[in-house]
């Protein structure tokens, strides 16, 4: 039986820490300028060359390569100026307790430099990487710097949430549930009456479980990701696991996209490798859909064909086949359970959706499939 | 000043009505069979040929063309069988107070007909149109038949919502807000302490307004559509206007997609013409972004170029230009205010985002732009 465990981390959000880091950084640059030196920043290198899979922690991590960026350097000056502009902006945001989206941060800092025709930023593609650089430099999430991510996803279950002055139970909001905001750093959980978190890919399936009163009957907190999990949702899952000791179970479609959603929640993504320690949850487990489910529950009639060309056909592999082969090479799928599922998918050339379980009956997923698999811990690692 | 008006409609959700319609339909078919006749259904014709713009009601509506579908007819039998299957399924759903997604409805009704190799449905593209046919035949929303639409969007503001046994205030849910479910038929509003509804295209802008305490200060209910408004959100807007008398103001990006979002909320869409009377809100007004805003607020530096080829260039018009020209021909944009904005967009070749207002300051949109424009009723029809 899944039960809440002892927490491994403490609620750690501290805006003062970010302010201190920014101040230290600003002072260092100022000091170098007043001493007549050429100020520089060491920015951790981005890209695959500086990313590795840490076998011990089971996380995608950032390496220790850095590159130096000087103020007085033809190739660096623009980025240096941009880094200072955004740093100053973030200092204002955090001091004032305000948040801005990536796009607002871009618009707010775009202007023409007086006495020139030069714009500080031409495009959001110039400001986003600067914010990422600051995340890498300071080892903080951009959410901690009050830059919010796109929001998507909602939760439902017997958990009391404290967000600012408001406190409410996320199982008393009708069928709607609570919309997860872009930033969840400041959120606290004064009361938790669930045994585990069930992360669900599709809104339709989450709504099915809510209608069947699954969260209440099985003491679960349902988290609907509505596709790929947003940063806010991934951070929420991480916090619920590490700070509240809740086991995390993921339930997606049985297709390469669903397995990728699981993989991102579990291990982080290559783009955000430097943030895995705050966003990923390597202890997450996977309940389904699996290829074995098709046979076990007699769902052959409601599978769909994989898209693309199989590896043994001319022009292949493409589409789903290509994605599956890529996933077979992920370090965290190097175990017999996952290799078996991925091989079966290639062999049978099919995929299976969560909602296909409705073929048995609407209640089947809530009354049999999930309680049985989770109760018996028939979970993939 | 915008104020709540006298309601024009009453809360009208009545599952019994749907059940009666289904029963009457089933009995009619049964009677014809027992009398040895060939049973038929008259289904309102779909497509543009049976759609018109009602100038008086200012709504896209369905015409009165129908086509007859027989049970004993080589070309009709399959669809006839499917219509009966789905009707029976919906009767079960409504009787049991359960809801199913379109996809669940497909999976639940897909099976191989005993003694044959024939599947009842091969694909969801077979079951969706049957459900639409039933909507047309009975003049009810599929939500009233307990078939839920995809959900997207959330709301925030001083409104008490009653959803089943739960009752809560949608301004006491932290920064998150209440996630709007796929079906809002059963929702009631025991208490409304706002003067109007502000419908906002992007989550980032809605979050900005929440952070600036706009809903409280301006007594507004903020509805975030997160792109094109979902059916649930459109129905919610309709109900808040007609049943609760709240004026509806729409705030989107100043680009053809934003204007299309407005247009769909206001007038309905061609696909769903037969549902305009329940989904659309022709009295909705538009606050921005407009082309005039660019000059008035000095936003020239934060516009973006329209995508595509202009009409006077070789190969044009394409992309944004083409969309704008199409929108100029919409019956509901046949007024000088909208023609002016659309012409200016073509002339200047630019678009402007909601979030570009952050260039003035983060607070600008909440403290000046919206209160000024809405206070002075500088709204487009």
XYZ file of C-alpha atoms in Angstrom:
762
model
C 0.000 0.000 0.000
C 1.201 3.451 -0.869
C 1.624 5.688 2.131
C 2.994 9.111 2.794
C 6.639 8.939 3.801
C 8.912 11.124 5.850
C 9.719 14.358 3.996
C 13.232 14.705 2.581
C 13.298 18.450 2.004
C 11.971 21.486 3.782
C 9.935 24.359 2.408
C 12.831 26.467 1.263
C 11.553 29.460 -0.636
C 13.436 32.521 0.503
C 13.286 35.648 -1.645
C 16.054 37.207 0.458
C 18.541 34.637 -0.799
C 17.908 35.635 -4.412
C 18.236 39.315 -3.538
C 21.541 38.656 -1.801
C 22.890 36.800 -4.822
C 21.848 39.595 -7.166
C 23.350 42.207 -4.889
C 26.621 40.345 -4.582
C 26.748 40.026 -8.365
C 25.990 43.738 -8.890
C 28.579 44.824 -6.331
C 31.272 42.674 -7.904
C 30.672 44.236 -11.324
C 30.615 47.752 -9.847
C 33.836 47.127 -7.917
C 35.646 45.955 -11.021
C 34.491 49.029 -12.922
C 35.570 51.458 -10.191
C 38.952 49.710 -10.011
C 39.342 50.283 -13.726
C 39.181 46.585 -14.562
C 37.198 44.912 -17.309
C 34.254 43.281 -15.473
C 33.279 39.745 -16.392
C 30.707 37.058 -15.612
C 31.256 33.308 -15.616
C 28.228 31.692 -17.183
C 27.764 27.911 -17.101
C 27.879 26.590 -20.671
C 24.564 25.575 -22.217
C 23.860 22.666 -24.541
C 24.405 18.926 -24.647
C 28.189 19.174 -24.180
C 27.635 20.342 -20.617
C 24.898 17.880 -19.638
C 25.226 14.389 -18.144
C 23.127 11.740 -16.447
C 24.068 11.366 -12.797
C 23.735 7.641 -12.112
C 23.734 8.017 -8.339
C 21.062 10.718 -8.113
C 19.350 9.385 -11.258
C 19.053 12.921 -12.659
C 20.033 14.799 -15.773
C 22.532 17.358 -14.501
C 24.562 20.276 -15.721
C 28.348 19.906 -15.922
C 30.843 22.455 -14.639
C 31.973 24.069 -17.909
C 31.654 27.846 -17.893
C 32.394 30.586 -20.360
C 33.560 34.062 -19.423
C 31.641 37.107 -20.666
C 33.408 40.519 -20.570
C 31.868 43.990 -20.615
C 34.605 45.465 -22.844
C 34.635 42.917 -25.618
C 33.083 43.403 -29.030
C 31.428 39.977 -28.991
C 30.284 40.133 -25.339
C 29.275 43.735 -24.641
C 25.643 43.393 -25.783
C 24.974 40.267 -23.756
C 26.739 41.764 -20.763
C 24.504 44.835 -20.919
C 21.439 42.597 -21.292
C 22.470 40.494 -18.281
C 22.743 43.605 -16.112
C 19.413 45.002 -17.344
C 17.549 41.773 -16.590
C 19.323 41.373 -13.227
C 18.230 44.870 -12.194
C 14.695 44.101 -13.359
C 14.563 40.882 -11.356
C 15.879 42.704 -8.285
C 12.963 45.131 -8.596
C 10.439 42.322 -9.063
C 11.604 40.326 -6.061
C 11.930 43.409 -3.820
C 8.407 44.505 -4.661
C 6.938 41.009 -4.431
C 5.785 41.163 -8.066
C 5.911 38.565 -10.797
C 6.357 38.940 -14.536
C 6.039 36.520 -17.422
C 8.973 35.896 -19.769
C 7.199 37.995 -22.361
C 6.544 40.867 -19.966
C 10.199 40.790 -18.920
C 11.132 41.157 -22.578
C 8.699 44.009 -23.280
C 9.560 45.807 -20.043
C 13.262 45.861 -20.884
C 13.037 46.627 -24.574
C 13.966 50.217 -25.349
C 16.195 52.222 -27.616
C 19.451 53.201 -25.955
C 19.496 57.016 -25.721
C 21.750 58.683 -28.265
C 21.785 55.591 -30.483
C 19.521 53.565 -32.732
C 20.376 50.409 -30.824
C 17.576 48.483 -29.065
C 18.390 46.739 -25.800
C 16.535 43.659 -27.039
C 15.276 42.930 -30.540
C 13.284 39.853 -29.691
C 12.218 37.622 -26.823
C 14.746 35.103 -28.105
C 17.378 37.495 -26.748
C 15.915 37.933 -23.263
C 14.913 34.318 -22.526
C 18.503 32.975 -22.694
C 19.688 35.741 -20.358
C 17.151 34.618 -17.786
C 18.314 31.025 -18.247
C 21.907 32.180 -17.768
C 20.939 33.764 -14.460
C 19.227 30.531 -13.383
C 22.433 28.657 -14.180
C 24.694 31.232 -12.525
C 22.751 31.412 -9.285
C 21.369 27.873 -9.207
C 17.834 29.181 -8.681
C 14.638 28.657 -10.619
C 13.387 31.584 -12.623
C 10.207 31.221 -10.562
C 12.302 32.091 -7.502
C 13.361 35.218 -9.401
C 9.645 35.960 -9.888
C 9.653 35.243 -13.596
C 6.603 33.064 -14.134
C 6.258 30.203 -16.540
C 3.222 29.445 -18.679
C 0.544 27.865 -16.568
C -1.440 24.769 -17.402
C -2.951 22.020 -15.268
C -5.194 21.699 -12.228
C -5.429 19.610 -9.078
C -8.195 17.949 -7.125
C -7.990 16.155 -3.793
C -8.214 16.467 -0.021
C -5.311 18.844 0.481
C -5.498 22.253 2.117
C -3.597 24.854 0.137
C -2.365 28.134 1.514
C -1.622 30.705 -1.179
C -1.024 34.134 0.334
C -3.946 34.970 2.580
C -6.217 32.360 1.063
C -6.626 28.876 2.422
C -8.906 26.299 0.831
C -9.400 22.596 0.356
C -8.692 21.379 -3.171
C -11.501 18.821 -2.941
C -14.201 21.387 -2.247
C -14.130 23.225 -5.560
C -16.834 21.349 -7.416
C -15.771 19.519 -10.539
C -13.418 22.338 -11.472
C -10.489 21.872 -9.188
C -7.766 24.383 -8.510
C -5.920 25.889 -11.465
C -2.176 25.574 -10.792
C -0.505 28.990 -11.119
C 2.763 29.541 -13.011
C 4.689 29.940 -9.772
C 4.115 27.595 -6.839
C 7.123 28.588 -4.734
C 5.081 30.486 -2.178
C 2.381 27.836 -1.763
C 2.124 25.881 1.477
C 0.168 22.765 2.439
C -1.175 23.096 5.989
C -3.108 19.848 5.756
C -2.662 16.762 3.609
C -5.214 13.974 3.795
C -4.081 11.876 0.839
C -1.729 8.923 0.565
C -0.287 9.639 -2.847
C -0.339 11.845 -5.920
C -1.768 10.540 -9.179
C -0.472 12.573 -12.119
C -2.823 12.247 -15.102
C -2.024 13.262 -18.686
C -5.450 14.181 -20.036
C -8.066 16.471 -18.536
C -10.787 14.076 -19.687
C -9.281 11.241 -17.628
C -8.750 13.476 -14.584
C -12.391 14.537 -14.864
C -13.455 10.904 -15.097
C -11.619 10.149 -11.846
C -13.124 13.213 -10.145
C -16.613 12.161 -11.252
C -16.025 8.639 -9.949
C -14.888 10.116 -6.595
C -11.567 8.364 -6.996
C -9.626 11.046 -5.067
C -11.809 10.512 -2.021
C -12.130 6.728 -2.197
C -8.464 6.086 -2.875
C -7.096 9.018 -0.864
C -5.280 10.408 -3.861
C -4.490 13.906 -5.054
C -5.201 14.033 -8.790
C -2.929 16.331 -10.776
C -4.039 16.914 -14.378
C -1.106 17.996 -16.546
C -3.189 18.592 -19.711
C -0.391 17.336 -21.945
C 3.282 17.896 -21.187
C 3.573 18.996 -17.556
C 4.135 22.727 -17.132
C 7.023 23.895 -14.969
C 4.564 24.891 -12.244
C 3.087 21.387 -12.177
C 6.499 19.714 -12.217
C 7.661 21.894 -9.350
C 4.446 21.158 -7.457
C 4.964 17.409 -7.909
C 8.571 17.721 -6.769
C 7.554 19.682 -3.699
C 4.707 17.289 -2.820
C 7.151 14.395 -2.969
C 10.176 15.847 -1.223
C 8.598 18.265 1.233
C 5.431 16.308 1.964
C 6.609 12.752 1.449
C 3.881 11.816 -1.025
C 4.577 8.975 -3.481
C 4.138 10.066 -7.106
C 2.361 7.827 -9.622
C 2.089 8.842 -13.261
C -0.760 7.776 -15.568
C -0.427 8.640 -19.273
C -1.468 7.348 -22.655
C 0.463 4.282 -23.794
C 2.341 6.043 -26.568
C 5.741 7.693 -27.012
C 4.369 11.116 -26.072
C 2.844 9.825 -22.839
C 6.060 8.024 -21.937
C 7.975 11.223 -22.653
C 5.694 13.146 -20.286
C 6.533 10.573 -17.610
C 10.197 10.806 -18.423
C 10.225 14.608 -18.050
C 8.449 14.491 -14.686
C 10.812 11.791 -13.489
C 14.157 12.839 -14.803
C 13.938 16.382 -16.087
C 14.712 17.457 -19.602
C 17.951 18.214 -21.390
C 16.993 21.876 -21.887
C 16.463 22.359 -18.206
C 19.194 19.988 -16.988
C 20.505 22.626 -14.599
C 17.159 22.649 -12.812
C 16.546 18.915 -12.485
C 17.267 18.984 -8.768
C 14.320 21.319 -8.249
C 11.942 20.191 -10.973
C 12.400 16.434 -11.373
C 11.202 13.564 -9.187
C 13.267 10.450 -9.960
C 11.286 8.358 -7.446
C 8.107 8.779 -9.536
C 6.560 5.506 -10.739
C 4.445 4.678 -13.772
C 1.104 2.865 -13.607
C 0.099 2.874 -17.274
C -0.884 2.656 -20.004
C 1.454 -0.227 -20.844
C 1.505 -2.677 -23.714
C 0.863 -5.509 -21.249
C -2.397 -3.760 -20.288
C -3.713 -4.382 -23.786
C -3.502 -8.168 -23.414
C -4.365 -8.309 -19.731
C -7.528 -6.239 -20.058
C -8.527 -7.327 -23.579
C -8.182 -3.909 -25.205
C -6.961 -5.135 -28.611
C -10.028 -3.696 -30.292
C -9.381 -0.147 -29.076
C -5.679 0.246 -29.818
C -4.454 2.552 -32.554
C -1.718 2.015 -35.080
C 1.627 3.716 -34.418
C 2.239 6.635 -36.737
C 5.245 6.697 -39.067
C 7.406 4.088 -40.770
C 8.734 1.061 -38.806
C 12.527 0.574 -38.591
C 12.526 -2.446 -40.914
C 10.644 -0.638 -43.723
C 12.155 1.638 -46.360
C 12.621 5.206 -45.071
C 12.069 4.095 -41.474
C 12.103 4.615 -38.609
C 10.027 7.802 -38.523
C 7.242 9.214 -36.310
C 6.226 7.147 -33.310
C 8.694 4.394 -34.214
C 11.607 6.833 -34.142
C 10.486 8.312 -30.802
C 10.195 4.867 -29.237
C 13.694 3.891 -30.372
C 15.031 7.138 -28.898
C 13.273 6.410 -25.637
C 14.768 2.897 -25.520
C 18.138 4.636 -25.251
C 17.251 6.905 -22.333
C 19.469 6.008 -19.362
C 16.442 5.828 -17.031
C 14.656 3.353 -19.295
C 17.607 0.924 -19.103
C 15.723 -1.720 -17.171
C 13.950 -4.834 -18.295
C 10.450 -3.546 -17.491
C 10.651 -0.503 -19.757
C 12.641 -2.265 -22.468
C 9.897 -4.867 -22.584
C 7.109 -2.306 -23.015
C 8.971 -0.324 -25.656
C 9.913 -3.465 -27.585
C 6.309 -4.705 -27.500
C 5.113 -1.357 -28.867
C 7.541 -1.629 -31.785
C 6.630 -5.270 -32.358
C 2.855 -4.814 -32.303
C 2.971 -1.375 -33.936
C 0.189 -0.071 -31.678
C -0.522 2.547 -29.060
C -3.264 2.688 -26.464
C -4.955 5.702 -24.892
C -6.027 6.160 -21.276
C -9.563 6.763 -22.411
C -9.672 3.453 -24.273
C -10.404 1.934 -20.856
C -13.915 3.382 -21.296
C -14.471 0.449 -23.633
C -14.819 -1.785 -20.545
C -17.071 0.725 -18.757
C -16.832 4.318 -17.622
C -16.149 3.207 -14.041
C -13.580 0.557 -14.949
C -10.518 2.802 -14.683
C -11.513 4.126 -11.246
C -12.961 0.956 -9.743
C -10.686 -1.737 -11.152
C -7.739 -0.726 -13.300
C -6.069 1.851 -11.038
C -6.916 0.422 -7.583
C -5.793 -3.037 -8.710
C -2.524 -1.957 -10.321
C -1.623 0.542 -7.612
C -2.747 -1.760 -4.791
C -0.567 -4.590 -6.113
C 2.198 -2.118 -6.912
C 2.246 -3.237 -10.520
C 4.215 -0.122 -11.373
C 7.060 0.506 -13.776
C 10.211 2.107 -12.351
C -19.952 52.956 -15.751
C -20.571 49.297 -16.327
C -23.154 47.787 -14.074
C -24.933 44.523 -13.729
C -28.225 44.567 -15.638
C -31.489 42.739 -15.293
C -31.113 39.089 -16.320
C -32.669 38.058 -19.641
C -32.677 34.297 -19.169
C -33.269 31.933 -16.303
C -31.140 29.039 -15.152
C -32.612 26.441 -17.398
C -30.681 23.219 -17.067
C -33.107 20.353 -16.850
C -31.826 16.837 -17.441
C -35.402 15.551 -17.549
C -36.072 17.485 -20.742
C -33.227 15.715 -22.517
C -34.420 12.353 -21.260
C -37.934 13.065 -22.527
C -36.625 14.000 -25.960
C -34.540 10.836 -26.163
C -37.456 8.715 -25.026
C -39.836 10.255 -27.514
C -37.293 9.636 -30.267
C -36.736 6.022 -29.205
C -40.470 5.337 -28.977
C -41.106 6.765 -32.427
C -38.474 4.473 -33.967
C -39.783 1.462 -32.062
C -43.360 2.206 -33.119
C -42.413 2.402 -36.770
C -40.585 -0.913 -36.529
C -43.480 -2.700 -34.820
C -45.851 -1.292 -37.441
C -43.641 -2.781 -40.106
C -42.588 0.593 -41.472
C -39.085 1.734 -42.376
C -38.094 4.046 -39.497
C -36.430 7.339 -40.306
C -34.848 10.366 -38.650
C -34.895 13.930 -39.928
C -31.478 15.418 -39.311
C -30.855 19.134 -39.852
C -28.340 19.541 -42.682
C -24.810 20.486 -41.696
C -22.409 22.824 -43.480
C -22.374 26.347 -44.853
C -25.436 25.806 -47.077
C -27.612 25.603 -43.979
C -26.072 28.502 -42.032
C -26.968 32.203 -42.081
C -26.353 35.375 -40.121
C -29.506 36.524 -38.376
C -29.348 40.325 -38.564
C -31.990 40.879 -35.906
C -30.485 38.587 -33.257
C -26.963 39.281 -34.570
C -26.169 35.565 -34.447
C -24.905 32.888 -36.804
C -27.838 30.502 -37.005
C -28.771 27.180 -38.530
C -31.304 27.112 -41.351
C -34.224 24.680 -41.585
C -32.958 22.245 -44.203
C -33.091 18.630 -43.075
C -32.186 15.318 -44.605
C -33.978 12.073 -43.937
C -32.037 9.034 -42.731
C -33.701 5.566 -43.049
C -32.888 2.384 -41.202
C -33.473 0.134 -44.250
C -31.336 1.919 -46.786
C -27.876 0.789 -47.924
C -26.431 4.286 -47.604
C -28.127 5.115 -44.299
C -28.234 1.914 -42.233
C -24.802 2.310 -40.604
C -25.440 5.882 -39.498
C -28.912 4.981 -38.318
C -27.486 2.209 -36.136
C -24.828 4.591 -34.806
C -27.429 7.225 -33.973
C -29.423 4.723 -31.942
C -26.318 3.414 -30.155
C -25.190 6.897 -29.129
C -28.729 7.908 -28.152
C -28.989 4.899 -25.840
C -25.590 5.710 -24.393
C -26.570 9.306 -23.705
C -29.784 8.171 -22.074
C -27.727 6.021 -19.689
C -25.324 8.889 -18.952
C -28.027 11.416 -18.192
C -30.105 8.949 -16.134
C -27.100 8.040 -14.010
C -25.869 11.637 -13.703
C -22.555 10.690 -15.329
C -20.525 12.544 -17.931
C -18.299 11.228 -20.699
C -15.839 12.910 -23.037
C -16.274 12.655 -26.808
C -13.395 10.204 -26.836
C -14.887 8.059 -24.065
C -18.203 8.033 -25.904
C -16.367 6.704 -28.947
C -14.440 4.030 -27.057
C -17.461 2.980 -25.016
C -19.552 2.367 -28.129
C -16.918 0.755 -30.305
C -17.377 -2.971 -30.600
C -17.600 -5.688 -33.189
C -21.174 -6.576 -34.084
C -21.737 -10.212 -33.030
C -21.746 -12.639 -35.932
C -19.947 -10.201 -38.216
C -16.587 -8.531 -38.679
C -18.220 -5.119 -38.724
C -17.233 -2.560 -36.060
C -19.911 -0.184 -34.802
C -17.429 2.687 -35.114
C -14.053 2.663 -36.814
C -12.912 6.040 -35.623
C -13.913 8.984 -33.447
C -14.591 10.869 -36.673
C -17.648 8.617 -36.977
C -19.045 9.173 -33.478
C -18.487 12.957 -33.170
C -20.825 13.828 -36.064
C -23.549 11.610 -34.626
C -23.380 13.567 -31.389
C -23.558 16.807 -33.385
C -26.587 15.437 -35.237
C -28.315 14.802 -31.937
C -27.504 18.357 -30.803
C -29.082 19.651 -34.008
C -32.091 17.321 -33.810
C -32.937 18.128 -30.209
C -31.649 21.703 -30.070
C -29.615 20.932 -26.958
C -25.930 21.281 -26.203
C -23.943 18.091 -26.011
C -23.041 19.263 -22.479
C -26.749 18.944 -21.645
C -26.498 15.376 -22.917
C -23.564 14.910 -20.502
C -20.939 14.721 -23.219
C -18.167 16.991 -21.988
C -15.984 19.195 -24.099
C -12.262 19.736 -23.647
C -11.655 22.029 -20.743
C -9.352 25.012 -20.683
C -9.463 28.319 -18.834
C -9.931 29.582 -15.290
C -11.728 32.373 -13.492
C -10.933 34.725 -10.645
C -13.211 37.249 -8.934
C -15.689 37.851 -6.142
C -18.355 35.385 -7.228
C -19.680 32.514 -5.174
C -19.935 29.337 -7.194
C -22.101 26.370 -6.330
C -21.011 23.172 -8.054
C -22.824 20.157 -6.639
C -22.366 20.180 -2.860
C -19.432 22.564 -2.967
C -19.736 26.294 -2.584
C -16.751 28.625 -2.717
C -15.709 32.134 -3.583
C -13.659 32.393 -6.780
C -11.548 35.185 -5.297
C -10.347 33.149 -2.335
C -8.309 30.578 -4.196
C -4.899 32.210 -4.043
C -3.308 33.117 -7.342
C -4.610 29.955 -8.932
C -8.257 30.676 -9.539
C -10.928 28.144 -10.331
C -10.354 25.793 -13.263
C -13.474 25.885 -15.468
C -14.790 22.348 -16.026
C -15.864 21.049 -19.445
C -19.515 21.242 -18.468
C -20.896 24.255 -16.627
C -24.604 23.507 -17.035
C -25.119 22.481 -13.428
C -23.195 25.416 -11.915
C -25.062 28.110 -10.000
C -24.003 31.531 -8.739
C -25.552 32.176 -5.313
C -23.671 35.470 -4.917
C -22.211 37.902 -7.433
C -20.230 40.878 -6.204
C -18.792 42.086 -9.508
C -20.003 44.651 -12.027
C -18.747 42.992 -15.181
C -16.808 40.109 -16.715
C -13.401 40.746 -18.271
C -12.502 37.949 -20.678
C -8.723 37.769 -21.171
C -6.916 35.861 -23.919
C -3.611 34.981 -22.254
C -2.996 33.387 -18.867
C -0.022 35.688 -18.358
C -2.244 38.778 -18.670
C -4.951 37.301 -16.419
C -2.252 36.555 -13.843
C -0.966 40.108 -14.139
C -4.455 41.438 -13.370
C -4.847 39.047 -10.438
C -1.493 40.128 -9.019
C -2.453 43.798 -9.392
C -5.720 43.061 -7.520
C -7.657 44.329 -10.515
C -10.658 42.010 -9.915
C -11.135 43.476 -6.434
C -10.435 47.126 -7.244
C -12.525 47.208 -10.403
C -15.170 44.726 -9.264
C -14.544 42.478 -12.236
C -14.639 38.751 -12.760
C -11.549 37.804 -14.791
C -12.035 34.880 -17.163
C -8.809 33.561 -18.714
C -9.515 31.718 -21.954
C -5.899 30.577 -22.540
C -6.221 30.991 -26.293
C -9.435 30.264 -28.175
C -12.265 30.048 -25.637
C -13.322 26.486 -24.832
C -16.996 25.596 -25.055
C -17.219 25.537 -21.264
C -15.872 29.078 -21.045
C -18.136 30.339 -23.842
C -21.151 28.812 -22.171
C -20.088 30.293 -18.827
C -19.780 33.763 -20.395
C -23.177 33.363 -22.036
C -24.780 32.329 -18.759
C -23.108 35.121 -16.764
C -24.459 37.630 -19.264
C -27.985 36.351 -19.816
C -28.774 34.758 -16.471
C -26.822 37.133 -14.245
C -26.959 40.339 -16.273
C -23.211 40.912 -16.293
C -21.729 42.990 -19.139
C -19.010 41.111 -21.034
C -15.791 42.858 -22.072
C -13.175 41.025 -24.123
C -9.444 41.778 -23.988
C -7.204 40.021 -26.526
C -3.983 40.564 -28.445
C -4.288 43.060 -31.281
C -3.893 40.530 -34.050
C -6.188 38.491 -36.317
C -6.185 35.542 -33.913
C -7.181 37.734 -30.957
C -9.959 39.340 -32.992
C -11.141 35.896 -34.028
C -11.324 34.829 -30.373
C -13.525 37.874 -29.746
C -15.618 37.093 -32.770
C -16.259 33.512 -31.630
C -17.304 34.594 -28.127
C -19.560 37.259 -29.595
C -21.149 35.573 -32.565
C -20.467 31.896 -32.429
C -18.706 29.924 -35.101
C -19.880 28.441 -38.358
C -19.209 24.885 -37.154
C -21.412 25.361 -34.151
C -23.977 27.652 -35.781
C -26.831 25.565 -34.423
C -25.645 26.303 -30.891
C -25.080 30.045 -31.145
C -28.138 30.810 -29.107
C -26.645 28.982 -26.156
C -22.941 29.633 -26.650
C -22.618 33.121 -28.133
C -22.979 36.535 -26.510
C -23.619 39.155 -29.214
C -23.721 41.974 -26.601
C -20.042 41.391 -25.741
C -17.786 44.395 -26.290
C -14.097 44.694 -27.096
C -11.648 46.799 -25.103
C -8.378 46.018 -26.924
C -5.778 45.698 -28.154
C -6.592 48.031 -31.029
C -4.418 49.719 -33.615
C -5.370 53.088 -32.145
C -3.883 51.962 -28.826
C -0.456 51.853 -30.463
C -0.481 55.595 -31.265
C -2.399 56.672 -28.180
C -0.109 54.922 -25.714
C 3.133 55.226 -27.689
C 3.680 51.507 -28.237
C 5.268 51.758 -31.697
C 8.498 50.270 -30.385
C 6.858 47.064 -29.152
C 4.667 46.130 -32.117
C 5.468 43.135 -34.276
C 5.288 42.776 -38.041
C 2.276 40.967 -39.469
C 3.162 37.517 -40.786
C 2.588 36.638 -44.441
C 2.487 38.523 -47.717
C 0.469 41.798 -48.020
C -2.325 41.962 -50.619
C -0.418 44.337 -52.909
C 2.690 42.101 -53.081
C 3.198 39.131 -55.384
C 1.630 35.935 -53.997
C -0.355 37.921 -51.425
C -2.419 38.091 -49.399
C -1.316 35.233 -47.124
C -0.980 34.664 -43.369
C -2.124 37.482 -41.085
C -3.014 39.679 -44.066
C -5.374 37.057 -45.447
C -7.020 36.539 -42.036
C -7.556 40.274 -41.590
C -9.188 40.601 -45.018
C -11.480 37.679 -44.164
C -12.400 39.337 -40.884
C -13.209 42.610 -42.672
C -15.985 40.664 -44.401
C -17.581 39.238 -41.249
C -21.135 40.603 -40.961
C -20.547 41.632 -37.323
C -17.472 43.652 -38.230
C -19.478 45.774 -40.717
C -19.218 48.955 -38.724
C -16.855 51.891 -39.019
C -15.028 51.169 -35.741
C -13.910 47.673 -36.706
C -13.301 48.534 -40.358
C -10.985 51.295 -39.162
C -8.939 48.987 -36.908
C -8.633 46.250 -39.526
C -7.663 48.736 -42.240
C -5.031 50.304 -40.000
C -3.570 46.864 -39.294
C -3.254 46.208 -43.031
C -1.843 49.677 -43.673
C 0.757 49.616 -40.920
C 1.478 45.891 -41.284
C 1.772 45.438 -37.531
C 0.206 43.592 -34.613
C 0.376 44.333 -30.909
C 0.236 41.966 -27.940
C -1.550 42.507 -24.629
C 1.699 41.993 -22.804
C 3.383 44.753 -24.815
C 1.707 47.116 -22.331
C 4.371 45.950 -19.855
C 6.675 48.277 -21.776
C 5.021 51.198 -19.962
C 5.155 49.434 -16.583
C 3.849 46.200 -15.103
C 0.998 48.084 -13.397
C 0.034 50.145 -16.430
C -2.558 47.744 -17.809
C -4.354 47.396 -14.462
C -4.046 50.963 -13.203
C -4.439 53.009 -16.379
C -5.158 51.212 -19.630
C -8.170 49.107 -18.618
C -9.807 51.397 -16.022
C -9.502 54.360 -18.415
C -10.833 52.616 -21.500
C -13.599 50.748 -19.679
C -14.516 53.770 -17.517
C -14.878 55.963 -20.611
C -16.572 53.109 -22.472
C -13.994 53.341 -25.247
C -15.120 49.936 -26.444
C -15.562 48.464 -29.899
C -18.968 46.957 -30.724
